[in-house]
PDB file of C-alpha atoms in Angstrom:
ATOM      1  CA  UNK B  29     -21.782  33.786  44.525  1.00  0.00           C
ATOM      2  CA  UNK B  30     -20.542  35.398  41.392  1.00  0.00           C
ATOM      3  CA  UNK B  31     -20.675  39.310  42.765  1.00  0.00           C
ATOM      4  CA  UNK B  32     -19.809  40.920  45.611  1.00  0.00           C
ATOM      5  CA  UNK B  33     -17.800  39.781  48.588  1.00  0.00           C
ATOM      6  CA  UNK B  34     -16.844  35.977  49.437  1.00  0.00           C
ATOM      7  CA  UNK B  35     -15.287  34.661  52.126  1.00  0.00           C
ATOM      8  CA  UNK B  36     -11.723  33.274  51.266  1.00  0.00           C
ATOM      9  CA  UNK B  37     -11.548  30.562  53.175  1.00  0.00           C
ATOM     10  CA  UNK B  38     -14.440  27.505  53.182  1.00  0.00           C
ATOM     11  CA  UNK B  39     -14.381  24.105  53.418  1.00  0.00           C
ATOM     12  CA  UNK B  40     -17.671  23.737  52.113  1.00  0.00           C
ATOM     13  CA  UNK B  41     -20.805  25.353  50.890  1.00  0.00           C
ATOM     14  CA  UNK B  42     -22.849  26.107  53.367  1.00  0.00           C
ATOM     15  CA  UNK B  43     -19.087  27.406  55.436  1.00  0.00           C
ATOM     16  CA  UNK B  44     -18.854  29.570  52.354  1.00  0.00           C
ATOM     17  CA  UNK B  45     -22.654  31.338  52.644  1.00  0.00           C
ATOM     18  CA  UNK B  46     -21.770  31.685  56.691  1.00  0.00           C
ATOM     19  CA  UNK B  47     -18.722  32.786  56.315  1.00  0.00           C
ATOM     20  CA  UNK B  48     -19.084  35.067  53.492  1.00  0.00           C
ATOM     21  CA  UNK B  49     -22.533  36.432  54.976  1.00  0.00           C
ATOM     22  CA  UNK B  50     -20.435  37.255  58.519  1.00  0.00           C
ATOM     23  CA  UNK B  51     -17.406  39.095  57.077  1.00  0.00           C
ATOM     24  CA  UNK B  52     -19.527  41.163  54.135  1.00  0.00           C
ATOM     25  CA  UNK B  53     -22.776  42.334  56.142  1.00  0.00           C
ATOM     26  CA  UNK B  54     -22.472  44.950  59.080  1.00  0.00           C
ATOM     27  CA  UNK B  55     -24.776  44.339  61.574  1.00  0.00           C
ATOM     28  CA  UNK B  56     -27.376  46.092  60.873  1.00  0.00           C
ATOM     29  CA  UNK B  57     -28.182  44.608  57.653  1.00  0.00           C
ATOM     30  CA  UNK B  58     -27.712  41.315  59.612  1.00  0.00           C
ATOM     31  CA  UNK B  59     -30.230  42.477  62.672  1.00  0.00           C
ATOM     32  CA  UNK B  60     -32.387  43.431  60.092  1.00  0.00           C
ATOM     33  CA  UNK B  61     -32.211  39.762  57.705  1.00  0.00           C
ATOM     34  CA  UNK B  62     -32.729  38.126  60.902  1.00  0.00           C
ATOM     35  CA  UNK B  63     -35.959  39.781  61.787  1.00  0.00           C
ATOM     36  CA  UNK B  64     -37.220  39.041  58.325  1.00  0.00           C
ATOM     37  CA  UNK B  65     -36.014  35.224  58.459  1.00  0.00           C
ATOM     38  CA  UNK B  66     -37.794  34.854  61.903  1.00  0.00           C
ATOM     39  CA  UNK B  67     -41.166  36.892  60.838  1.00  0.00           C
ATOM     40  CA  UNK B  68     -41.231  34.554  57.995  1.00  0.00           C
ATOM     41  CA  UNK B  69     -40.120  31.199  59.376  1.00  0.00           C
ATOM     42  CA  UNK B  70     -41.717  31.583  62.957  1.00  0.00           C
ATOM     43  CA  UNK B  71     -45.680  31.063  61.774  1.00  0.00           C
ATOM     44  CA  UNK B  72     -45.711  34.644  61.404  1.00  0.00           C
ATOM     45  CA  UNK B  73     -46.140  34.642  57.878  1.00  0.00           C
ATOM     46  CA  UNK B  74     -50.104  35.105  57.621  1.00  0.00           C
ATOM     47  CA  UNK B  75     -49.752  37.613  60.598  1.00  0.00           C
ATOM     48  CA  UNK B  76     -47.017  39.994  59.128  1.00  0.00           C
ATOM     49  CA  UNK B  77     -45.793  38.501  55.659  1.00  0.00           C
ATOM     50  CA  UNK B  78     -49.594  38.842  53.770  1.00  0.00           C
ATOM     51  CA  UNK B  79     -50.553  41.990  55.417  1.00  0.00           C
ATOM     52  CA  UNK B  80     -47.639  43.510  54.276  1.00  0.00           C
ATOM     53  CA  UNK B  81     -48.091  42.362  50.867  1.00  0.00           C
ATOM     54  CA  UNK B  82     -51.327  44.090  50.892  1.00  0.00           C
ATOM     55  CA  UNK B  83     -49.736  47.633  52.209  1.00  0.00           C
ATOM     56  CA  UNK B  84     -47.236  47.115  49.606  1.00  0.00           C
ATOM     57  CA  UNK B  85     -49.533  46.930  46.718  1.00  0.00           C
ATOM     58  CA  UNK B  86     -51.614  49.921  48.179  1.00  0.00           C
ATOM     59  CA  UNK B  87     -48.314  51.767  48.218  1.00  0.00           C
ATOM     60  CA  UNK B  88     -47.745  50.895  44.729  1.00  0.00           C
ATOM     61  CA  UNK B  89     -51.235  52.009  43.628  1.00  0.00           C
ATOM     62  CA  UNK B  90     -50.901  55.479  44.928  1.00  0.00           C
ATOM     63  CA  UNK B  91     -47.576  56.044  43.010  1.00  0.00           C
ATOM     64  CA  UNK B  92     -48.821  54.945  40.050  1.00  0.00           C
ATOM     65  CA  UNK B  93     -51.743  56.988  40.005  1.00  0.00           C
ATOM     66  CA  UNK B  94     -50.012  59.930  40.587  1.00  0.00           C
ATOM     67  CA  UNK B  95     -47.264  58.593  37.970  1.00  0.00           C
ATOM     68  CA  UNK B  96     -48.826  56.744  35.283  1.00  0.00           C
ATOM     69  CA  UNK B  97     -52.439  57.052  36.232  1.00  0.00           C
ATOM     70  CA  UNK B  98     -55.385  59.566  34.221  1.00  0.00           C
ATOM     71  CA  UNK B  99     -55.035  62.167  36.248  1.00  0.00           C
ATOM     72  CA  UNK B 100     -50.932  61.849  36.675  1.00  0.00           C
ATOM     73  CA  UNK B 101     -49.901  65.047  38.157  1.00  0.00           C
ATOM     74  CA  UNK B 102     -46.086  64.342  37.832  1.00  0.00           C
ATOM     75  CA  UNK B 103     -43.309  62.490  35.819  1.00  0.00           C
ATOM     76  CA  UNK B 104     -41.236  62.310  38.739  1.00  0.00           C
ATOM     77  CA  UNK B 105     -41.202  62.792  42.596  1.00  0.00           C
ATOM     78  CA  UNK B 106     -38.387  64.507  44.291  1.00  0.00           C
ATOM     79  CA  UNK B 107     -37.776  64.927  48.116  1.00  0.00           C
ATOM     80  CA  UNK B 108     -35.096  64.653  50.868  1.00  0.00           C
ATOM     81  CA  UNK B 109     -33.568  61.078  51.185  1.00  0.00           C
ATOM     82  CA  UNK B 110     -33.414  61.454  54.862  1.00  0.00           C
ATOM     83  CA  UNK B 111     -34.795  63.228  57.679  1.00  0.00           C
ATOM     84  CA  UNK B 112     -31.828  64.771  58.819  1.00  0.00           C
ATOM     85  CA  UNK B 113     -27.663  65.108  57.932  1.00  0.00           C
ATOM     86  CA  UNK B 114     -25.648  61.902  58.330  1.00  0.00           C
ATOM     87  CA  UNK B 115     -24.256  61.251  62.179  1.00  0.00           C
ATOM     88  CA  UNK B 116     -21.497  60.284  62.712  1.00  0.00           C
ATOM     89  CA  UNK B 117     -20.032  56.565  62.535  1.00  0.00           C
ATOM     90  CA  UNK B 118     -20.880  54.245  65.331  1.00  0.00           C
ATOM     91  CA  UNK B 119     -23.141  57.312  66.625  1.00  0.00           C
ATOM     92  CA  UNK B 120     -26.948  55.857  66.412  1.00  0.00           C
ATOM     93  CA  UNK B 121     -25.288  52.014  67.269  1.00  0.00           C
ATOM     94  CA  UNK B 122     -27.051  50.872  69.954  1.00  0.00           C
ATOM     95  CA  UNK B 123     -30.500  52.405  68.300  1.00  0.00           C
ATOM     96  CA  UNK B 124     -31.656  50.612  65.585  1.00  0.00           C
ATOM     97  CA  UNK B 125     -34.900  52.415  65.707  1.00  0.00           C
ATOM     98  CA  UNK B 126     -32.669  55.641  64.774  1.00  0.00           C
ATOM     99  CA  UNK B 127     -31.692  53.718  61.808  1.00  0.00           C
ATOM    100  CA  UNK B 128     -34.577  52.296  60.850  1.00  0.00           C
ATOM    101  CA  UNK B 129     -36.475  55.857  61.348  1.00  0.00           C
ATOM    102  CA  UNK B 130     -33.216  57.534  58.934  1.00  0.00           C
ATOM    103  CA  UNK B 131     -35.103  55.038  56.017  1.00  0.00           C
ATOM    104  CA  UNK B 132     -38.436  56.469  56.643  1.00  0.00           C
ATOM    105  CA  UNK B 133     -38.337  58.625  53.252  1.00  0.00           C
ATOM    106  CA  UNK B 134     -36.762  55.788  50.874  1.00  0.00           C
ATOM    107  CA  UNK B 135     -39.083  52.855  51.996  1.00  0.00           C
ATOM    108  CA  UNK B 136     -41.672  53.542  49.934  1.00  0.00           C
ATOM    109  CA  UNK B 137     -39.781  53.650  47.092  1.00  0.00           C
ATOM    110  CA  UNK B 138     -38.130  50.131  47.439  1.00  0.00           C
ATOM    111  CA  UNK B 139     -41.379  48.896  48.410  1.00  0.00           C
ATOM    112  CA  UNK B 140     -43.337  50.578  45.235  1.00  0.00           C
ATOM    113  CA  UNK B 141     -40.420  48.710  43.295  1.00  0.00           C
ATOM    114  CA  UNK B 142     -39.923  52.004  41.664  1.00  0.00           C
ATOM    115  CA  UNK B 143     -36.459  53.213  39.965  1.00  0.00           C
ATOM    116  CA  UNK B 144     -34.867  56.030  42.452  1.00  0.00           C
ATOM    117  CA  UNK B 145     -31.805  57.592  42.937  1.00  0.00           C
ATOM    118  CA  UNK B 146     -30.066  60.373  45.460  1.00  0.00           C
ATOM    119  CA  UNK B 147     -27.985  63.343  44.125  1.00  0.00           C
ATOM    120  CA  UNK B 148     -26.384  66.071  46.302  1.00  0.00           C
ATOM    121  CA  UNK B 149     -28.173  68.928  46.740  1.00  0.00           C
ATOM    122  CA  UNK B 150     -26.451  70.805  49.759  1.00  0.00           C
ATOM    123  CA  UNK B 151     -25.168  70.771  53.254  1.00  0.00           C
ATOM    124  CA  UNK B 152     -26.937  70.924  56.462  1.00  0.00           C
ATOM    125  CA  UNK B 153     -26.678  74.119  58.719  1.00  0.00           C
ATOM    126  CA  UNK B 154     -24.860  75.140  61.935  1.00  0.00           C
ATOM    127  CA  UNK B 155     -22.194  73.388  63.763  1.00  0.00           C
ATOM    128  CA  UNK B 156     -20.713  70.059  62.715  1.00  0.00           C
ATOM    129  CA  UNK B 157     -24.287  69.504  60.357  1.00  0.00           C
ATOM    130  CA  UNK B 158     -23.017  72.187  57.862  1.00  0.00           C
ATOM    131  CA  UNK B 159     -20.640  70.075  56.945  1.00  0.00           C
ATOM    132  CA  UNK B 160     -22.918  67.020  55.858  1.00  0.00           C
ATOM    133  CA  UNK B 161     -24.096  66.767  52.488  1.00  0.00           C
ATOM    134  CA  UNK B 162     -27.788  66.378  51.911  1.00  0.00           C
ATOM    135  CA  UNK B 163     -29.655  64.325  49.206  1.00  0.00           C
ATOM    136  CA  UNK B 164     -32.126  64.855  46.815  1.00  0.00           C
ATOM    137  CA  UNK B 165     -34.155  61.805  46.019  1.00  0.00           C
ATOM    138  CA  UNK B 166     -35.876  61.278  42.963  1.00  0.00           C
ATOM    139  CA  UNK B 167     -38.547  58.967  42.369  1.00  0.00           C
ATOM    140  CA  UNK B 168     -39.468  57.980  38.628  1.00  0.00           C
ATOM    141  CA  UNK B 169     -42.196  55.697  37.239  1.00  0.00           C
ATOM    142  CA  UNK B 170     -41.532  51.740  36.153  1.00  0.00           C
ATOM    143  CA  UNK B 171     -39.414  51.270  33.216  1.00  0.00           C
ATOM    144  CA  UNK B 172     -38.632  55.416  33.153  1.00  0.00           C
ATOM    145  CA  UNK B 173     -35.261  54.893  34.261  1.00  0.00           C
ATOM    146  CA  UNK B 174     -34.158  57.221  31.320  1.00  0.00           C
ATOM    147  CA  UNK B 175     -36.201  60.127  32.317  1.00  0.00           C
ATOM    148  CA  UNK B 176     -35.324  59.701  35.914  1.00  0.00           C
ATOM    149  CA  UNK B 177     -31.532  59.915  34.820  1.00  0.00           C
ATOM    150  CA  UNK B 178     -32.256  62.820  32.568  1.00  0.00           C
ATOM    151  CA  UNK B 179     -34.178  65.144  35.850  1.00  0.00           C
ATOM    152  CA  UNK B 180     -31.027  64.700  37.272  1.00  0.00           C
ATOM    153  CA  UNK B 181     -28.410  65.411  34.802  1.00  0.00           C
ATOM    154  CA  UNK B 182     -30.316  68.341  34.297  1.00  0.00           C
ATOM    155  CA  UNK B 183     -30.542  69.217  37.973  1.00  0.00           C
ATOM    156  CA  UNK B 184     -26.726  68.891  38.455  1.00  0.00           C
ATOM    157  CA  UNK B 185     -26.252  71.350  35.180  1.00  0.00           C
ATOM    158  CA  UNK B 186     -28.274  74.049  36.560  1.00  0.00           C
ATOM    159  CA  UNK B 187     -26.731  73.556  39.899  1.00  0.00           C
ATOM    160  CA  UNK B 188     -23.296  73.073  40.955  1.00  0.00           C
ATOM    161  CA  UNK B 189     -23.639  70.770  44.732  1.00  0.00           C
ATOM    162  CA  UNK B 190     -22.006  67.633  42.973  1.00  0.00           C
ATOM    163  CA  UNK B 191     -18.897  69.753  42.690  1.00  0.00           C
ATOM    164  CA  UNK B 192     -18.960  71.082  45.604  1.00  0.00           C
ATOM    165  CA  UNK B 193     -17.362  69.839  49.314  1.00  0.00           C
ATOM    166  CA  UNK B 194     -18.076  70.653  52.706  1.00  0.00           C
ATOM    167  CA  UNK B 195     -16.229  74.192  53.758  1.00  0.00           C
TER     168      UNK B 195
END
C-alpha cells in the first residue's frame, strides 16, 4: 500500500488490508466492492461477469466510432456529469439505487476506459438547488488526454463558473 490511506495500527497483513479497507472506504464504495466480489466469486461469473464484458466492448465500439472512427463526427463529447444538483450529505443514504442512478451519465465513460474529466459550468435553479454547482463532463478519445485538457482550459477562458461561488 504505497498511496492513499492505511490503517495505523496492524499486527499483520491481512489486519492491515481489513483495517485499512474499513477506516478509508465509506460505505457505499464498500456495498458496492461487495456486490462485485460476490457476482464474481458466487458462480456468477459466466452469468454476469462475461456478459458484461461483452456490453462493455459494445460500449467501447460506439465511442470510438464516433471518436476515432471514418465517419468521426467529434473530437470530444461533452454533457452533464449528473442528472441533477448534489443533495445533501447523508440525504439519498438509505437508497443506493439514488446513488447508483446519480452515476448514470459517467458509467459509460469508465466503462469505455476513456480519459474524462468534470469542470464547473453553473448552479442549479430555485431554492436550496441554486446554490449547487453543476458539471460539465467531457469525454475525449484514448491517448487524447492533451486535447481533452485543452477543450477545457479553453472553456474556463471563455467562461468564468470556475471563479465563481454559489450566491
Amino acid at each position: 500500500m504505497r498511496y492513499g490511506h492505511r490503517a495505523a495500527e496492524y499486527k499483520d497483513l491481512q489486519d492491515m488490508y481489513k483495517k485499512t479497507r474499513a477506516e478509508g472506504f465509506g460505505p457505499e464504495v464498500q456495498r458496492r466492492i461487495m456486490v462485485g466480489t460476490y457476482v464474481l466469486c458466487h458462480g456468477y461469473y459466466d452469468a454476469y461477469y462475461l456478459k458484461a464484458q461483452k456490453i462493455r466492448r459494445l460500449i467501447a465500439q460506439d465511442f470510438e466510432a464516433v471518436l476515432n472512427g471514418p465517419n468521426a463526427v467529434c473530437d470530444v463529447i461533452m454533457g452533464p456529469v449528473a442528472p441533477s444538483v448534489a443533495w445533501d450529505l447523508g440525504d439519498k443514504a438509505d437508497d443506493p439505487v439514488a446513488n447508483y442512478l446519480a452515476d448514470i451519465y459517467t458509467l459509460s465513460t469508465s466503462l469505455a476506459g476513456l480519459p474524462g474529466m468534470s469542470i464547473p459550468c453553473g448552479f442549479g435553479q430555485g431554492g436550496k438547488n441554486a446554490k449547487r454547482p453543476v458539471g460539465l463532463q467531457i469525454i475525449g478519445n484514448y491517448f487524447a488526454e492533451a486535447k481533452l485538457l485543452n477543450v477545457a482550459h479553453q472553456y474556463q477562458l471563455a467562461t468564468d463558473w470556475h471563479l465563481r461561488a454559489p450566491i
